[in-house]
């Protein structure tokens, strides 16, 4: 099987995973996840056969095979010995090594490189539990007076503490015997790819759509002013969708103006704005609405009255878009050492005669204020058009284009 065919299988599996998440189809998700892992194994074995006789570390690194630190090499050596022992459960229980943080950090780097959404939010490895502080002050100003008068205005300083205890994200890893016969750097490639795939879709879906504090990070579309608490679990509703039919200066200025103040009506400087849309909607709605022809006959894409970075994500529902300040979303991912152990089960895929290993990661996040993101309805978004204005001055007729959205 060629690498192109394997990549096609991976894309099909990833899409099936996303559909299963939206439908809350647990069995469908497991099936798609197993298909993805099988494709990853085939891809890695293909690369191994191609490069198994290459010893130059620079060449291997250029092909995606990392040069391991001594701690990483020791970790994979211990894991390999445990997996191939006669009593893996006993060996794993007594294993005194945990997954090095450098492996997790490398996975985060790959996630940000391949997923623009994660590159544009406040994305950090927190290495454990989080306490999230937000300023609750509204708009404040000092009071003018004579030079020697008593100071009459005292500025208040309020903070709200939010418990951001990391939630568990577990990845099941079916490891075939052939994988264990490869070197530690190849096992590292496989483990990192599994973690990457397990995190990627789940992260984007949670960051955008999740509404419950016990089911993942709080999504950008959540209305933080409308939360209900039951058994220490906070449940939010989605924000009211704002219908948008065009991206003219008046419409877009009004939307961005809502982002220019926080939930306490305190003004803030807009550093950058992003719009997240479904890939299909990008080409059928956003692209026609923001593509203009330049004077030289060429086209310019993603042209807005105000600079906006458009990000495609399949996690966004069709006919919807999220407009907001990416840097005002905090996403923390970490793994504490005591929970870095790998567990296994022979029962999970008993019929398939597979041994399945489990790696646990931890994550949580939420918007830093309720005004940082807006939920748009772009169902009736109109394509960009150019209106021609005809003017007659002293018997001479001239035409000029008047751009509209």
mmCIF file with all atom_site columns, N, CA and C in Angstrom, residues 31 46 149 189 203 207 230 245 253 264 269 292 327 363 381 386 391 394:
data_model
loop_
_atom_site.group_PDB
_atom_site.id
_atom_site.type_symbol
_atom_site.label_atom_id
_atom_site.label_alt_id
_atom_site.label_comp_id
_atom_site.label_asym_id
_atom_site.label_entity_id
_atom_site.label_seq_id
_atom_site.pdbx_PDB_ins_code
_atom_site.Cartn_x
_atom_site.Cartn_y
_atom_site.Cartn_z
_atom_site.occupancy
_atom_site.B_iso_or_equiv
_atom_site.pdbx_formal_charge
_atom_site.auth_seq_id
_atom_site.auth_comp_id
_atom_site.auth_asym_id
_atom_site.auth_atom_id
_atom_site.pdbx_PDB_model_num
ATOM 1  N N  . UNK A 1 31  ? -14.409 2.443  16.492  1.00 0.00 ? 31  UNK A N  1
ATOM 2  C CA . UNK A 1 31  ? -14.089 1.808  15.215  1.00 0.00 ? 31  UNK A CA 1
ATOM 3  C C  . UNK A 1 31  ? -13.194 2.697  14.371  1.00 0.00 ? 31  UNK A C  1
ATOM 4  N N  . UNK A 1 46  ? 6.008   1.408  6.606   1.00 0.00 ? 46  UNK A N  1
ATOM 5  C CA . UNK A 1 46  ? 6.454   1.766  5.261   1.00 0.00 ? 46  UNK A CA 1
ATOM 6  C C  . UNK A 1 46  ? 7.690   2.674  5.330   1.00 0.00 ? 46  UNK A C  1
ATOM 7  N N  . UNK A 1 149 ? -6.182  69.159 46.781  1.00 0.00 ? 149 UNK A N  1
ATOM 8  C CA . UNK A 1 149 ? -7.421  68.569 47.294  1.00 0.00 ? 149 UNK A CA 1
ATOM 9  C C  . UNK A 1 149 ? -7.208  67.131 47.737  1.00 0.00 ? 149 UNK A C  1
ATOM 10 N N  . UNK A 1 189 ? 8.088   7.721  17.239  1.00 0.00 ? 189 UNK A N  1
ATOM 11 C CA . UNK A 1 189 ? 7.303   8.291  16.133  1.00 0.00 ? 189 UNK A CA 1
ATOM 12 C C  . UNK A 1 189 ? 5.862   7.806  16.190  1.00 0.00 ? 189 UNK A C  1
ATOM 13 N N  . UNK A 1 203 ? -9.541  18.167 20.605  1.00 0.00 ? 203 UNK A N  1
ATOM 14 C CA . UNK A 1 203 ? -9.226  19.513 21.078  1.00 0.00 ? 203 UNK A CA 1
ATOM 15 C C  . UNK A 1 203 ? -10.042 20.566 20.339  1.00 0.00 ? 203 UNK A C  1
ATOM 16 N N  . UNK A 1 207 ? -12.760 22.939 22.108  1.00 0.00 ? 207 UNK A N  1
ATOM 17 C CA . UNK A 1 207 ? -12.453 24.367 22.179  1.00 0.00 ? 207 UNK A CA 1
ATOM 18 C C  . UNK A 1 207 ? -13.549 25.205 21.536  1.00 0.00 ? 207 UNK A C  1
ATOM 19 N N  . UNK A 1 230 ? -25.007 21.964 38.719  1.00 0.00 ? 230 UNK A N  1
ATOM 20 C CA . UNK A 1 230 ? -25.635 20.789 39.327  1.00 0.00 ? 230 UNK A CA 1
ATOM 21 C C  . UNK A 1 230 ? -24.546 19.789 39.665  1.00 0.00 ? 230 UNK A C  1
ATOM 22 N N  . UNK A 1 245 ? -25.234 38.689 6.624   1.00 0.00 ? 245 UNK A N  1
ATOM 23 C CA . UNK A 1 245 ? -25.475 38.495 5.193   1.00 0.00 ? 245 UNK A CA 1
ATOM 24 C C  . UNK A 1 245 ? -24.385 39.130 4.333   1.00 0.00 ? 245 UNK A C  1
ATOM 25 N N  . UNK A 1 253 ? -17.812 46.265 11.297  1.00 0.00 ? 253 UNK A N  1
ATOM 26 C CA . UNK A 1 253 ? -17.439 47.192 12.368  1.00 0.00 ? 253 UNK A CA 1
ATOM 27 C C  . UNK A 1 253 ? -18.277 46.988 13.612  1.00 0.00 ? 253 UNK A C  1
ATOM 28 N N  . UNK A 1 264 ? -17.430 43.320 31.287  1.00 0.00 ? 264 UNK A N  1
ATOM 29 C CA . UNK A 1 264 ? -17.726 44.379 32.252  1.00 0.00 ? 264 UNK A CA 1
ATOM 30 C C  . UNK A 1 264 ? -17.743 45.758 31.598  1.00 0.00 ? 264 UNK A C  1
ATOM 31 N N  . UNK A 1 269 ? -7.856  47.107 23.651  1.00 0.00 ? 269 UNK A N  1
ATOM 32 C CA . UNK A 1 269 ? -7.270  47.242 22.320  1.00 0.00 ? 269 UNK A CA 1
ATOM 33 C C  . UNK A 1 269 ? -7.371  45.892 21.601  1.00 0.00 ? 269 UNK A C  1
ATOM 34 N N  . UNK A 1 292 ? -11.976 39.549 -4.271  1.00 0.00 ? 292 UNK A N  1
ATOM 35 C CA . UNK A 1 292 ? -12.187 40.699 -5.138  1.00 0.00 ? 292 UNK A CA 1
ATOM 36 C C  . UNK A 1 292 ? -11.149 40.683 -6.263  1.00 0.00 ? 292 UNK A C  1
ATOM 37 N N  . UNK A 1 327 ? -6.408  35.056 21.212  1.00 0.00 ? 327 UNK A N  1
ATOM 38 C CA . UNK A 1 327 ? -5.529  35.151 22.377  1.00 0.00 ? 327 UNK A CA 1
ATOM 39 C C  . UNK A 1 327 ? -6.307  35.268 23.685  1.00 0.00 ? 327 UNK A C  1
ATOM 40 N N  . UNK A 1 363 ? -6.278  17.910 30.141  1.00 0.00 ? 363 UNK A N  1
ATOM 41 C CA . UNK A 1 363 ? -6.460  19.189 29.457  1.00 0.00 ? 363 UNK A CA 1
ATOM 42 C C  . UNK A 1 363 ? -7.686  19.907 29.994  1.00 0.00 ? 363 UNK A C  1
ATOM 43 N N  . UNK A 1 381 ? -25.193 34.415 3.764   1.00 0.00 ? 381 UNK A N  1
ATOM 44 C CA . UNK A 1 381 ? -24.091 35.291 3.397   1.00 0.00 ? 381 UNK A CA 1
ATOM 45 C C  . UNK A 1 381 ? -24.034 35.444 1.873   1.00 0.00 ? 381 UNK A C  1
ATOM 46 N N  . UNK A 1 386 ? -19.727 43.973 -7.337  1.00 0.00 ? 386 UNK A N  1
ATOM 47 C CA . UNK A 1 386 ? -19.238 45.323 -7.631  1.00 0.00 ? 386 UNK A CA 1
ATOM 48 C C  . UNK A 1 386 ? -20.349 46.091 -8.334  1.00 0.00 ? 386 UNK A C  1
ATOM 49 N N  . UNK A 1 391 ? -21.967 58.436 -13.887 1.00 0.00 ? 391 UNK A N  1
ATOM 50 C CA . UNK A 1 391 ? -22.044 59.862 -13.596 1.00 0.00 ? 391 UNK A CA 1
ATOM 51 C C  . UNK A 1 391 ? -21.949 60.663 -14.898 1.00 0.00 ? 391 UNK A C  1
ATOM 52 N N  . UNK A 1 394 ? -21.165 67.649 -17.223 1.00 0.00 ? 394 UNK A N  1
ATOM 53 C CA . UNK A 1 394 ? -21.043 68.543 -18.381 1.00 0.00 ? 394 UNK A CA 1
ATOM 54 C C  . UNK A 1 394 ? -21.052 67.771 -19.698 1.00 0.00 ? 394 UNK A C  1
#
